[in-house]
XYZ file of C-alpha atoms in Angstrom:
774
model
C -0.270 -0.155 0.053
C 1.650 3.493 -1.385
C 0.874 6.836 -0.124
C -3.032 7.375 0.229
C -5.686 10.263 0.023
C -9.257 10.513 1.245
C -11.713 12.657 0.325
C -15.412 12.617 1.593
C -18.616 10.898 -0.165
C -21.860 10.506 1.229
C -22.202 10.141 4.996
C -21.353 6.504 4.830
C -18.248 6.338 2.755
C -14.756 6.946 2.698
C -12.188 7.095 -0.048
C -8.711 6.544 -0.096
C -6.218 6.711 -3.086
C -3.114 4.088 -3.665
C -0.762 4.987 -5.431
C 0.811 1.798 -7.399
C 4.708 1.510 -7.625
C 6.359 0.254 -11.146
C 10.417 0.724 -10.685
C 12.934 -1.751 -12.928
C 14.929 -3.630 -10.316
C 18.324 -2.976 -9.169
C 19.677 -6.363 -10.486
C 18.072 -5.511 -13.841
C 19.214 -2.151 -14.908
C 22.137 -2.494 -17.506
C 25.941 -1.982 -16.408
C 26.954 1.275 -17.654
C 23.976 3.084 -16.440
C 24.482 5.991 -14.199
C 21.008 6.903 -13.474
C 19.624 6.542 -9.680
C 16.367 6.080 -8.036
C 14.852 6.940 -4.540
C 11.404 6.274 -3.540
C 10.092 7.244 0.115
C 7.098 6.162 1.747
C 7.342 7.173 5.162
C 5.342 5.735 8.177
C 5.630 7.622 10.731
C 2.155 9.562 10.491
C 3.279 13.426 10.953
C 5.925 13.071 8.364
C 3.364 11.407 5.655
C 0.554 14.415 5.632
C 3.245 17.006 5.687
C 5.514 16.439 3.718
C 3.796 13.006 2.106
C 5.516 10.878 -0.405
C 9.027 11.151 -2.571
C 9.635 9.823 -5.696
C 12.959 11.288 -7.409
C 14.413 10.088 -10.706
C 18.573 11.235 -11.412
C 19.526 10.948 -14.654
C 22.891 11.394 -16.973
C 23.360 12.435 -20.607
C 26.930 11.046 -19.744
C 28.193 7.276 -18.771
C 31.118 5.963 -16.047
C 31.172 5.480 -12.391
C 32.247 9.096 -11.630
C 29.009 9.965 -13.148
C 27.125 7.138 -11.495
C 28.424 8.657 -8.043
C 27.638 12.253 -9.113
C 23.570 10.640 -9.345
C 23.739 9.084 -6.293
C 25.454 11.969 -4.262
C 22.438 13.949 -5.711
C 19.815 12.222 -5.186
C 20.937 11.588 -1.239
C 20.779 15.246 -1.020
C 17.744 16.270 -2.575
C 15.946 13.234 0.335
C 17.793 14.383 2.708
C 17.723 18.075 2.380
C 13.824 17.834 0.942
C 12.988 15.844 4.410
C 14.970 17.826 7.125
C 13.388 21.304 6.005
C 10.762 22.140 7.631
C 10.571 25.990 7.091
C 8.611 26.104 4.568
C 5.539 24.363 2.142
C 6.514 21.939 -0.381
C 7.110 23.890 -3.064
C 9.896 25.902 -1.469
C 11.502 22.835 0.263
C 11.550 21.059 -3.377
C 13.710 23.713 -5.170
C 15.540 24.149 -2.189
C 16.678 20.808 -2.188
C 17.292 21.191 -5.908
C 19.576 24.021 -5.289
C 21.655 22.696 -2.659
C 22.165 19.433 -4.782
C 23.259 21.608 -7.561
C 25.691 23.715 -4.959
C 27.317 20.411 -3.824
C 27.786 19.144 -7.871
C 29.497 22.323 -8.251
C 31.696 22.156 -5.508
C 33.269 18.872 -7.115
C 32.896 19.356 -10.665
C 36.217 18.471 -11.182
C 36.385 15.127 -8.894
C 33.277 13.976 -10.219
C 34.984 14.572 -14.099
C 31.304 16.619 -15.382
C 31.832 18.442 -18.411
C 31.420 21.831 -18.853
C 29.880 23.046 -20.991
C 29.714 26.485 -23.016
C 26.630 27.446 -20.788
C 28.560 26.556 -18.082
C 25.268 23.604 -17.490
C 26.396 19.859 -16.132
C 24.933 16.205 -17.319
C 22.879 15.670 -14.623
C 19.069 15.472 -14.661
C 16.082 15.686 -11.745
C 12.904 14.412 -12.330
C 11.211 14.330 -8.224
C 6.908 14.308 -7.585
C 5.655 14.585 -4.413
C 2.309 12.924 -3.591
C 0.186 14.545 -0.103
C -3.335 13.390 0.157
C -4.917 14.473 -2.956
C -1.921 16.940 -4.033
C 0.418 16.385 -6.913
C 4.209 18.532 -7.056
C 6.857 17.446 -10.020
C 9.671 19.367 -10.778
C 12.272 18.242 -13.794
C 15.370 19.908 -14.472
C 17.810 19.465 -17.113
C 17.786 15.658 -19.405
C 15.072 14.504 -17.449
C 10.917 13.646 -18.024
C 8.019 14.001 -16.670
C 4.519 12.863 -18.088
C 0.693 12.698 -16.476
C -1.635 10.107 -18.033
C -5.229 10.800 -17.623
C -7.877 9.238 -19.236
C -5.892 7.976 -22.003
C -4.219 11.362 -22.410
C -0.717 11.701 -21.997
C 0.542 15.117 -20.988
C 4.334 16.768 -20.681
C 4.980 18.451 -17.756
C 7.403 20.442 -19.360
C 11.120 22.074 -18.368
C 11.602 25.958 -19.895
C 15.109 25.170 -19.602
C 15.182 21.261 -19.842
C 18.918 21.570 -21.826
C 20.588 23.152 -18.657
C 21.520 20.216 -16.424
C 23.241 20.321 -13.045
C 26.170 21.570 -12.054
C 25.096 25.318 -13.256
C 25.163 28.405 -12.492
C 21.758 29.567 -13.829
C 19.533 27.422 -11.558
C 15.516 27.995 -12.080
C 13.305 25.083 -11.216
C 9.568 25.340 -11.932
C 7.296 23.237 -9.344
C 3.990 22.227 -10.873
C 1.767 21.839 -8.603
C -2.007 19.859 -9.555
C -4.462 17.783 -8.111
C -3.931 13.629 -8.813
C -7.336 11.874 -9.056
C -8.153 8.198 -9.258
C -6.743 6.281 -12.181
C -4.006 9.124 -13.573
C -0.979 8.024 -13.488
C 2.953 9.985 -13.826
C 5.853 8.463 -14.828
C 9.170 10.122 -14.066
C 11.652 8.715 -17.503
C 15.073 9.422 -18.725
C 14.962 11.283 -22.108
C 17.143 8.476 -23.212
C 14.147 6.038 -23.242
C 12.185 8.397 -25.024
C 14.307 9.372 -27.405
C 14.649 5.341 -28.432
C 11.095 4.377 -27.567
C 9.247 7.108 -28.176
C 5.844 8.374 -25.840
C 3.196 6.687 -27.682
C 4.896 3.473 -26.711
C 5.236 4.965 -23.548
C 1.791 5.792 -23.218
C 0.188 2.404 -24.230
C 2.116 0.821 -22.001
C 1.299 2.643 -18.676
C -2.884 2.577 -19.576
C -3.092 -0.857 -20.724
C -0.525 -2.670 -17.807
C 0.344 -2.414 -14.214
C 2.640 0.182 -13.515
C 5.300 -2.542 -13.008
C 4.617 -4.610 -15.777
C 4.936 -1.574 -17.608
C 8.125 -0.766 -16.538
C 9.413 -4.612 -17.208
C 7.687 -4.024 -20.507
C 9.683 -0.946 -22.257
C 12.984 -1.781 -20.243
C 12.939 -5.011 -22.075
C 12.428 -3.078 -25.375
C 14.647 -0.582 -24.724
C 17.300 -3.163 -24.390
C 16.166 -5.402 -27.250
C 16.744 -1.850 -29.367
C 20.134 -2.015 -28.234
C 19.306 1.047 -25.715
C 22.686 2.012 -23.756
C 23.404 4.199 -21.045
C 20.786 6.045 -18.807
C 17.730 3.781 -18.561
C 16.195 5.289 -15.389
C 12.286 5.367 -15.193
C 10.045 5.164 -12.345
C 5.927 5.157 -12.469
C 3.113 5.272 -10.232
C -0.845 5.072 -10.728
C -3.710 5.729 -8.556
C -6.183 3.514 -7.727
C -9.319 3.670 -5.646
C -9.814 1.642 -1.506
C -13.318 1.897 -0.623
C -13.591 1.398 3.212
C -17.209 1.227 4.550
C -18.809 1.132 8.023
C -22.738 1.238 9.337
C -23.698 3.117 12.032
C -26.626 1.650 14.499
C -29.136 4.189 16.763
C -27.962 3.361 20.283
C -30.955 2.284 22.331
C -30.658 2.416 26.777
C -31.109 -0.717 27.874
C -32.897 -0.616 31.430
C -33.608 -3.386 34.462
C -36.914 -4.295 35.128
C -37.899 -3.005 39.164
C -39.981 -4.924 40.668
C -39.759 -3.457 43.716
C -39.461 -0.368 43.015
C -40.948 2.017 46.500
C -40.016 -0.751 48.529
C -37.932 -0.147 52.231
C -34.411 -1.423 51.501
C -34.286 -5.029 53.828
C -31.711 -7.794 53.631
C -33.572 -10.955 52.651
C -31.879 -12.742 55.234
C -33.583 -13.183 58.223
C -32.174 -11.566 61.524
C -29.752 -9.818 59.667
C -30.929 -6.317 60.051
C -31.369 -6.306 63.829
C -27.355 -7.589 63.878
C -26.545 -5.099 61.824
C -28.174 -2.430 63.708
C -26.576 -3.875 67.336
C -23.200 -3.658 65.507
C -23.425 -0.285 64.699
C -24.629 1.295 68.175
C -21.658 -0.759 69.740
C -19.024 1.322 67.092
C -20.705 5.154 67.768
C -20.380 4.261 71.336
C -16.658 3.068 71.749
C -16.048 6.036 69.148
C -17.811 8.517 72.128
C -15.491 6.960 74.904
C -12.730 7.543 72.648
C -13.346 11.723 72.267
C -14.158 11.854 76.046
C -10.873 10.256 76.793
C -8.696 12.145 74.923
C -10.143 15.142 75.697
C -9.169 14.624 79.707
C -5.731 13.227 79.322
C -5.193 17.201 76.310
C -6.637 19.100 79.886
C -4.011 17.332 82.013
C -1.045 18.401 79.797
C -2.806 21.685 79.930
C -2.629 22.255 83.536
C 1.138 21.070 83.780
C 2.325 23.260 81.501
C 0.754 26.018 83.518
C 2.833 24.765 86.388
C 5.629 25.016 84.994
C 8.277 28.145 85.427
C 7.746 31.204 82.755
C 10.723 33.392 81.351
C 10.359 37.270 81.394
C 9.881 39.118 78.079
C 12.991 41.249 77.430
C 13.133 44.397 75.444
C 13.067 44.269 71.967
C 15.736 47.203 70.632
C 14.568 48.280 67.056
C 17.685 49.018 65.179
C 16.642 51.548 62.093
C 17.519 50.555 58.421
C 19.661 53.488 58.036
C 21.761 52.245 61.132
C 22.328 49.081 59.757
C 23.313 50.386 55.912
C 26.213 52.633 57.642
C 27.599 49.521 60.142
C 27.686 46.714 56.906
C 28.967 50.016 54.869
C 31.912 50.666 57.428
C 32.723 46.427 57.439
C 32.982 46.516 54.309
C 35.500 49.563 53.343
C 37.464 48.071 56.397
C 37.771 43.995 54.934
C 38.437 45.266 51.369
C 41.260 47.961 53.240
C 42.347 44.844 54.565
C 42.730 42.674 51.330
C 44.521 45.587 50.120
C 46.812 46.114 52.176
C 47.551 41.859 52.846
C 48.187 41.884 49.023
C 50.637 44.853 48.765
C 52.778 42.961 51.396
C 52.678 39.544 49.873
C 53.905 41.381 46.587
C 56.290 43.154 48.246
C 57.687 39.968 50.266
C 57.662 37.668 46.727
C 59.786 40.964 45.069
C 61.890 41.548 47.545
C 62.763 38.054 47.732
C 62.690 37.102 43.980
C 66.660 36.415 42.754
C 66.675 36.637 39.295
C 70.925 36.177 38.844
C 70.518 32.208 38.879
C 67.077 32.068 35.879
C 68.975 34.376 33.894
C 72.903 33.159 34.132
C 70.553 29.565 33.533
C 69.699 30.997 30.452
C 72.513 32.447 28.952
C 74.332 29.554 30.471
C 72.443 26.792 28.354
C 72.824 29.400 25.238
C 76.076 29.949 25.925
C 76.983 25.707 26.306
C 75.097 25.181 22.868
C 76.998 27.710 20.890
C 79.812 26.081 21.958
C 78.895 22.589 21.442
C 77.667 23.161 18.325
C 80.905 24.954 17.091
C 83.452 22.454 18.564
C 80.878 19.585 16.048
C 81.337 21.525 13.276
C 85.083 21.934 13.753
C 85.131 17.911 14.207
C 83.477 17.745 10.717
C 85.826 20.064 8.899
C 88.987 21.995 9.572
C 92.585 22.168 8.557
C 93.078 18.526 6.899
C 90.370 17.383 7.966
C 86.724 16.747 5.398
C 84.939 14.091 7.171
C 82.020 14.579 4.789
C 84.489 12.700 2.123
C 86.580 10.755 4.318
C 83.425 9.415 6.974
C 80.198 10.223 6.213
C 78.095 8.273 8.548
C 80.245 10.161 11.414
C 79.691 12.965 9.783
C 76.251 12.913 9.584
C 76.047 12.484 13.008
C 78.008 15.226 14.101
C 76.076 17.875 12.006
C 72.907 16.765 13.279
C 73.917 17.083 16.685
C 75.560 20.620 15.141
C 72.126 21.081 14.032
C 70.059 20.878 17.127
C 72.549 22.492 19.393
C 71.984 25.410 16.969
C 68.140 24.928 17.431
C 68.644 24.880 21.258
C 70.384 28.531 21.631
C 67.842 30.024 18.771
C 65.199 28.889 21.504
C 67.003 29.800 24.963
C 67.006 33.306 23.560
C 69.798 34.539 24.428
C 72.008 34.243 22.008
C 72.049 36.888 18.998
C 70.818 36.060 15.484
C 74.016 37.340 14.394
C 76.027 34.681 15.765
C 73.992 31.716 15.058
C 73.213 32.546 11.216
C 77.058 32.236 10.770
C 77.770 28.518 12.153
C 73.936 27.363 10.659
C 75.320 28.565 7.279
C 78.383 26.696 7.421
C 76.591 23.600 8.697
C 74.384 23.621 5.787
C 76.907 23.850 3.588
C 78.429 20.630 4.515
C 75.001 19.163 4.806
C 74.485 19.689 1.411
C 77.363 18.558 0.279
C 76.843 15.253 2.327
C 73.639 15.050 0.734
C 75.110 15.310 -2.516
C 73.594 18.772 -3.835
C 74.903 19.848 -6.878
C 74.691 23.782 -7.420
C 73.645 24.219 -11.415
C 73.427 27.795 -13.640
C 70.749 28.281 -16.016
C 70.536 30.509 -18.654
C 67.663 31.848 -20.901
C 68.119 29.904 -24.925
C 64.251 31.919 -25.746
C 61.777 34.024 -24.594
C 58.830 35.040 -25.886
C 58.465 38.731 -26.333
C 56.245 41.248 -24.461
C 54.418 42.682 -27.486
C 52.942 38.927 -28.037
C 49.617 37.908 -26.336
C 49.849 36.079 -22.878
C 51.864 33.341 -23.261
C 50.762 29.931 -20.585
C 53.357 27.666 -21.772
C 52.599 24.395 -20.103
C 54.664 20.673 -22.111
C 57.636 20.931 -23.140
C 59.383 17.643 -25.061
C 62.356 16.811 -27.346
C 60.644 16.930 -31.434
C 62.104 14.031 -33.700
C 64.426 16.488 -35.211
C 66.125 17.104 -31.795
C 64.597 20.806 -31.564
C 61.854 22.174 -28.093
C 58.334 21.854 -28.598
C 56.564 23.612 -26.120
C 52.297 23.777 -26.149
C 51.080 27.104 -25.217
C 47.584 27.193 -23.300
C 47.850 30.883 -23.234
C 47.435 30.735 -27.277
C 45.996 27.393 -27.406
C 48.662 26.124 -29.748
C 51.925 23.808 -30.245
C 55.649 25.664 -31.246
C 58.865 24.566 -32.279
C 61.542 26.430 -31.139
C 64.865 26.985 -32.819
C 67.378 28.672 -30.547
C 70.133 29.035 -33.467
C 67.888 31.211 -34.968
C 65.927 32.899 -31.852
C 62.174 31.625 -33.752
C 59.204 29.863 -32.466
C 57.456 28.353 -35.592
C 53.268 27.994 -35.357
C 53.226 23.932 -35.588
C 49.633 24.092 -35.016
C 46.431 26.073 -33.336
C 43.284 25.221 -31.769
C 40.637 26.565 -34.954
C 43.123 25.406 -37.203
C 42.020 24.180 -40.762
C 43.930 21.163 -41.800
C 43.164 18.952 -44.670
C 39.547 19.879 -44.168
C 39.397 19.205 -40.215
C 39.170 21.842 -37.679
C 41.460 21.205 -34.876
C 40.740 21.623 -31.191
C 42.862 23.250 -28.625
C 46.095 21.248 -27.902
C 46.503 19.440 -24.316
C 49.009 16.897 -24.748
C 52.226 16.459 -26.542
C 54.285 13.473 -26.965
C 56.842 12.160 -29.496
C 57.047 8.992 -31.176
C 59.369 7.954 -33.525
C 60.427 10.290 -36.601
C 56.125 12.062 -35.286
C 55.585 14.582 -32.952
C 52.143 13.788 -31.743
C 48.972 16.150 -30.751
C 46.285 15.008 -28.781
C 43.386 18.896 -28.479
C 40.470 18.741 -26.619
C 37.997 16.701 -29.000
C 40.582 13.268 -28.243
C 41.743 14.290 -31.996
C 45.385 12.806 -32.489
C 47.463 15.277 -34.779
C 50.955 13.891 -36.157
C 53.368 16.480 -37.710
C 56.032 14.997 -39.385
C 58.977 17.671 -40.418
C 59.940 18.499 -43.314
C 62.998 20.638 -43.336
C 64.998 21.767 -40.814
C 63.881 25.466 -40.486
C 60.393 24.503 -39.064
C 58.435 22.754 -42.350
C 56.308 19.733 -41.791
C 53.083 17.903 -42.262
C 50.036 17.956 -40.402
C 48.100 14.791 -40.153
C 45.034 13.784 -38.379
C 45.300 9.879 -37.300
C 42.662 7.437 -36.578
C 42.790 6.057 -32.693
C 40.425 2.935 -32.185
C 37.996 4.395 -29.739
C 39.295 7.622 -28.879
C 35.820 9.417 -29.039
C 34.672 7.383 -25.683
C 37.708 8.712 -23.645
C 35.855 11.424 -22.677
C 37.879 14.697 -21.279
C 39.482 13.405 -18.349
C 42.460 12.206 -19.997
C 45.535 12.877 -17.400
C 48.960 11.807 -19.651
C 49.672 10.462 -22.964
C 52.961 8.320 -23.768
C 55.061 6.461 -26.946
C 57.304 3.557 -27.030
C 59.643 2.937 -30.197
C 59.016 -0.927 -30.899
C 60.716 -0.781 -34.474
C 62.981 1.856 -34.895
C 63.364 0.894 -38.744
C 60.177 1.482 -39.475
C 59.858 3.978 -36.947
C 56.254 2.079 -35.868
C 55.246 3.369 -32.391
C 52.659 1.955 -29.703
C 50.482 4.634 -27.769
C 49.463 4.764 -24.866
C 46.605 7.200 -22.994
C 46.149 7.039 -19.200
C 42.241 7.083 -18.869
C 41.163 7.365 -15.310
C 37.521 6.160 -16.075
C 38.601 2.565 -17.371
C 41.223 2.708 -14.576
C 43.541 1.741 -16.903
C 46.811 3.130 -18.813
C 45.362 1.841 -22.603
C 47.925 0.462 -24.946
C 47.301 0.837 -28.745
C 49.158 -0.699 -31.582
C 49.825 0.760 -34.803
C 49.414 -0.537 -38.296
C 51.328 -1.854 -40.462
C 51.863 1.110 -42.374
C 51.794 3.627 -39.312
C 48.900 5.110 -40.639
C 46.942 5.007 -37.992
C 45.959 2.731 -34.001
C 42.881 0.411 -35.540
C 42.972 -2.150 -33.279
C 41.182 -2.215 -29.347
C 43.010 -0.880 -26.835
C 44.568 -3.348 -24.632
C 44.688 -2.839 -20.841
C 48.604 -2.672 -20.078
C 48.192 -2.601 -16.443
C 47.522 -6.033 -15.054
C 45.158 -4.721 -12.800
C 42.654 -2.398 -13.354
C 43.352 0.581 -10.079
C 42.157 4.208 -10.131
C 44.920 6.188 -12.098
C 43.498 9.668 -11.753
C 46.437 11.051 -9.482
C 48.911 10.011 -12.839
C 50.153 13.492 -13.848
C 53.260 12.256 -16.842
C 54.345 9.596 -19.028
C 58.282 8.278 -19.266
C 58.541 5.536 -21.126
C 61.793 3.746 -22.275
C 60.496 -0.179 -22.023
C 59.109 0.076 -18.842
C 56.607 2.755 -17.568
C 57.364 5.078 -14.694
C 54.691 7.736 -13.485
C 54.138 10.572 -11.311
C 51.563 9.761 -9.514
C 50.179 11.794 -5.681
C 53.808 13.235 -5.253
C 55.395 10.070 -5.935
C 57.338 7.877 -8.464
C 56.455 4.377 -9.603
C 57.850 1.986 -12.182
C 55.588 -0.812 -14.266
C 57.020 -3.836 -15.492
C 54.927 -5.423 -17.986
C 51.822 -3.833 -16.678
C 52.701 -4.940 -12.848
C 54.468 -3.152 -10.132
C 58.061 -4.833 -9.083
C 58.529 -2.997 -6.169
C 60.622 -0.997 -7.188
C 61.272 2.682 -4.585
C 62.422 5.854 -5.453
C 65.124 6.613 -2.329
C 64.156 9.789 -0.802
C 67.845 11.844 -0.497
C 67.436 11.505 3.563
C 67.611 15.464 3.983
C 64.722 15.686 5.937
C 66.985 17.871 8.858
C 66.821 20.644 6.023
C 63.935 20.056 3.618
C 60.780 17.923 3.998
C 60.367 15.082 1.695
C 60.244 15.076 -2.047
C 56.857 15.232 -4.084
C 57.678 14.543 -7.160
C 55.452 16.497 -10.071
C 57.798 15.504 -13.309
C 59.652 12.435 -14.126
C 61.860 11.920 -17.237
C 64.913 10.078 -18.178
C 67.331 8.310 -20.597
C 66.048 6.783 -23.207
C 67.781 3.595 -23.175
C 66.166 1.064 -20.798
C 67.223 -0.106 -17.822
C 70.225 2.202 -17.786
C 71.127 5.947 -16.970
C 69.652 8.092 -14.351
C 65.596 9.176 -14.013
C 65.272 12.895 -13.138
C 62.015 13.632 -10.850
C 60.851 17.554 -10.311
C 60.314 18.739 -6.965
C 58.649 21.887 -6.839
C 58.416 22.090 -3.018
C 62.022 22.078 -2.081
C 62.796 23.874 -5.854
C 65.506 20.814 -6.755
C 65.722 18.074 -8.959
C 66.397 14.558 -8.365
C 68.464 12.385 -10.041
C 67.558 8.590 -9.290
C 69.227 5.271 -10.611
C 66.841 4.146 -13.271
C 67.921 0.334 -12.672
C 67.519 0.458 -8.646
C 66.420 3.577 -7.843
C 69.274 4.760 -5.102
C 69.699 8.562 -5.030
C 72.272 9.948 -7.020
C 72.350 13.472 -7.366
C 70.171 16.533 -6.991
C 69.897 19.955 -8.521
C 69.283 23.506 -7.542
C 69.847 26.695 -9.015
C 72.908 28.319 -7.809
C 71.858 31.946 -8.401
C 68.351 32.158 -8.713
C 66.353 28.998 -6.511
C 63.090 30.158 -6.503
C 62.742 30.284 -10.687
C 62.358 26.635 -10.310
C 59.368 27.673 -8.756
C 57.560 28.500 -12.686
C 59.302 24.849 -13.793
C 56.049 23.480 -15.892
C 57.986 21.120 -18.465
C 61.651 19.109 -18.852
C 63.578 17.133 -20.818
C 67.650 15.622 -20.065
C 69.708 15.378 -22.858
C 72.834 13.021 -22.253
C 75.998 14.666 -22.345
C 78.676 13.342 -24.720
C 81.727 12.006 -23.706
C 81.255 11.347 -20.146
C 80.257 15.333 -20.279
C 77.725 16.421 -17.907
C 73.965 16.238 -19.045
C 71.963 19.207 -20.083
C 68.544 20.082 -18.375
C 66.428 22.171 -20.969
C 63.297 23.328 -19.302
C 59.767 26.176 -19.740
C 58.870 28.704 -17.523
C 55.229 30.487 -18.106
C 57.218 32.553 -20.974
C 60.809 31.267 -22.349
C 62.789 28.200 -22.382
C 65.969 27.595 -19.996
C 69.115 25.243 -19.849
C 70.569 23.878 -17.128
C 73.747 22.214 -17.128
C 73.804 19.428 -14.502
C 77.403 20.430 -13.311
C 78.342 22.790 -9.805
C 79.186 25.674 -10.453
C 80.117 28.539 -7.849
C 77.349 30.341 -6.013
C 77.498 33.909 -6.195
C 74.414 36.478 -5.058
C 71.868 36.904 -7.216
C 72.262 40.366 -9.101
C 69.585 43.061 -7.873
C 68.750 43.732 -11.936
C 69.962 44.939 -14.461
C 67.876 47.487 -17.110
C 66.682 46.161 -20.440
C 65.233 43.217 -18.430
C 61.983 42.781 -17.025
C 61.506 40.988 -13.419
C 60.426 37.634 -15.133
C 63.320 36.874 -17.235
C 61.637 37.534 -20.820
C 63.493 40.544 -23.039
C 62.071 44.081 -22.682
C 60.868 45.950 -25.444
C 63.666 47.796 -27.284
C 66.391 46.487 -24.571
C 69.311 44.679 -25.955
C 69.796 40.598 -25.770
C 71.516 38.916 -22.722
C 74.574 37.162 -23.315
C 72.758 33.742 -22.585
C 71.543 34.068 -26.242
C 67.802 35.553 -25.316
C 67.654 37.274 -28.122
C 64.383 39.552 -29.282
C 62.489 36.146 -30.840
C 60.284 36.082 -33.703
C 57.069 34.191 -33.863
C 56.551 32.190 -37.800
C 52.801 31.712 -38.196
C 53.787 29.038 -40.547
C 52.030 25.876 -39.823
């Protein structure tokens, strides 16, 4: 029995409305359906009378486990907010509940992977109906539809903004109110079902079948028609339940009274005389008891009269003003006494204190800490002494002791900072040597001109021709940078026409064999192949099987050259919705990836935290601040060893990873932005090798956004190429002499790019030119 609504038909007949519910069982739903259904029929009478019964459908135009989580979050929020809110009527409570669900979805839009449409709306739709007594309230928002069937006629309950789903910045829910009658049916359904089957099929099923049978029939037809995705639907029908009661006229019943008017006498012989005698005895006993009590009381009163009496003393009456004056004087005296005692106590405490021992204790502790720190540092290094090279373990213990003693001296507060800081700088230098910190230089190879639109470089790769290629989000373009000619040549730009197709905004870069690969915002993969050494090349669209189903949550792409002679390479895509790293094999002619993707990871797992890929045969990823390695799709237990300098810096949290191209050999490099450093690891074992920081401008690596390493020639040092917001830079990974950073020079801007009209710096950052040729 569902929600009931009572009405009166005559004086002896009551009619109730029973809601027959129809909904597809959860285990019969499609596996890829993201829809959520909630039916609430309160068993508490007060809740049912005030809030009614709730029928809720939340649909989505997209698919995936995160979209399903979003619909479930919206449904639970609407249910909880509607039944919790007692501040207004049903219409206002429904509007407020939908608004709260929209707010929660908006706050978690990125985590739930809800797409950003041009109008700022999302893919979530809501259909809600409330039945209270014979009142019906219906509201729809976004991709959800509601139909009322009355007397075999189907009526649509429209939403003026049906194309504007949640989350949206412009929410205007419209709640329709009417009366529900016997025989009326209401269905809340996903537009995906209506588009596949049509409204006539929907109406025929609800008119001819029970709501449960109708929903099962429609779902079977939807599946038979190759329907996929959203399949949510819920229906209910109002039927009549009669309850009758018969009433009789009550007739009073009176027993016969044959002895009416006769005196009350007992039918037992001699019973009345016995009762009268007992009553007389009881009355005499009560009179005797009263008489005895009175005599005893008089005797007690006479004894009290004989006792001696105390003379009444005259009482003196004190006036109210006199009492208040006495109380005031007593209070003043008490306060004066307390003040005198307090002053005497404070004076005794001040006179009895001896400040000397405490001050001397603090000074002694600070001096002892300074002496201990200086002694430990002298033991680490001095004339003919270098424990950092000769005995690193002992040097580590001594430097840790010196650092702790300097902290103790600073906590004592009696040692000036000008005494502590030189010792701390000396300890920092030795600790940096112990933990293999290499100060490196940096030079600007190319900087975009200030007159150009706002440059916002995001990615950097070493192209197939050896030149650096950058992805710029500001101009939505990819550029090839010719360092020798100081020129940036356009490769592809969002909105550019390429052989009859239009490229969208570039999102990811990668290099595979002779090709530069560009994945745009529409998941279209473009291949650019250089034609000469001046930046000219050809752009071709590469088909990839299933690329339309990737969604907008791709985290990274990568390649691995499997056939150097033919230039064939595998293509990798990190897809969080599939919880996999998808691997595509090339066609025989290298013209695309026609086969289905194979999962690279042996076991599906969340990959939302993977931000960067580096592939040399094994796959290295930077995930949630850590570097991980997968060999043949499995985590083989490889771990990146920390530098171990937690006394100076926090533990590393890596954001980018790159390395040498040879499989299993060379070094791996990770960028740790929080500590402004690049850490080198042994690729085979994961052991810590070295760490690098800028000698002159260490804060410049706060803006490091992409990097790759070019190995040295003939055992020479490797070169690190990296990009900032608007420039390409180079750092030779060998130690340089540290010097204080210059305060600035004429002709350069604070960001390091070339100012208009200034002479180029010696590092080669001449005024760059941008060529528009694709």
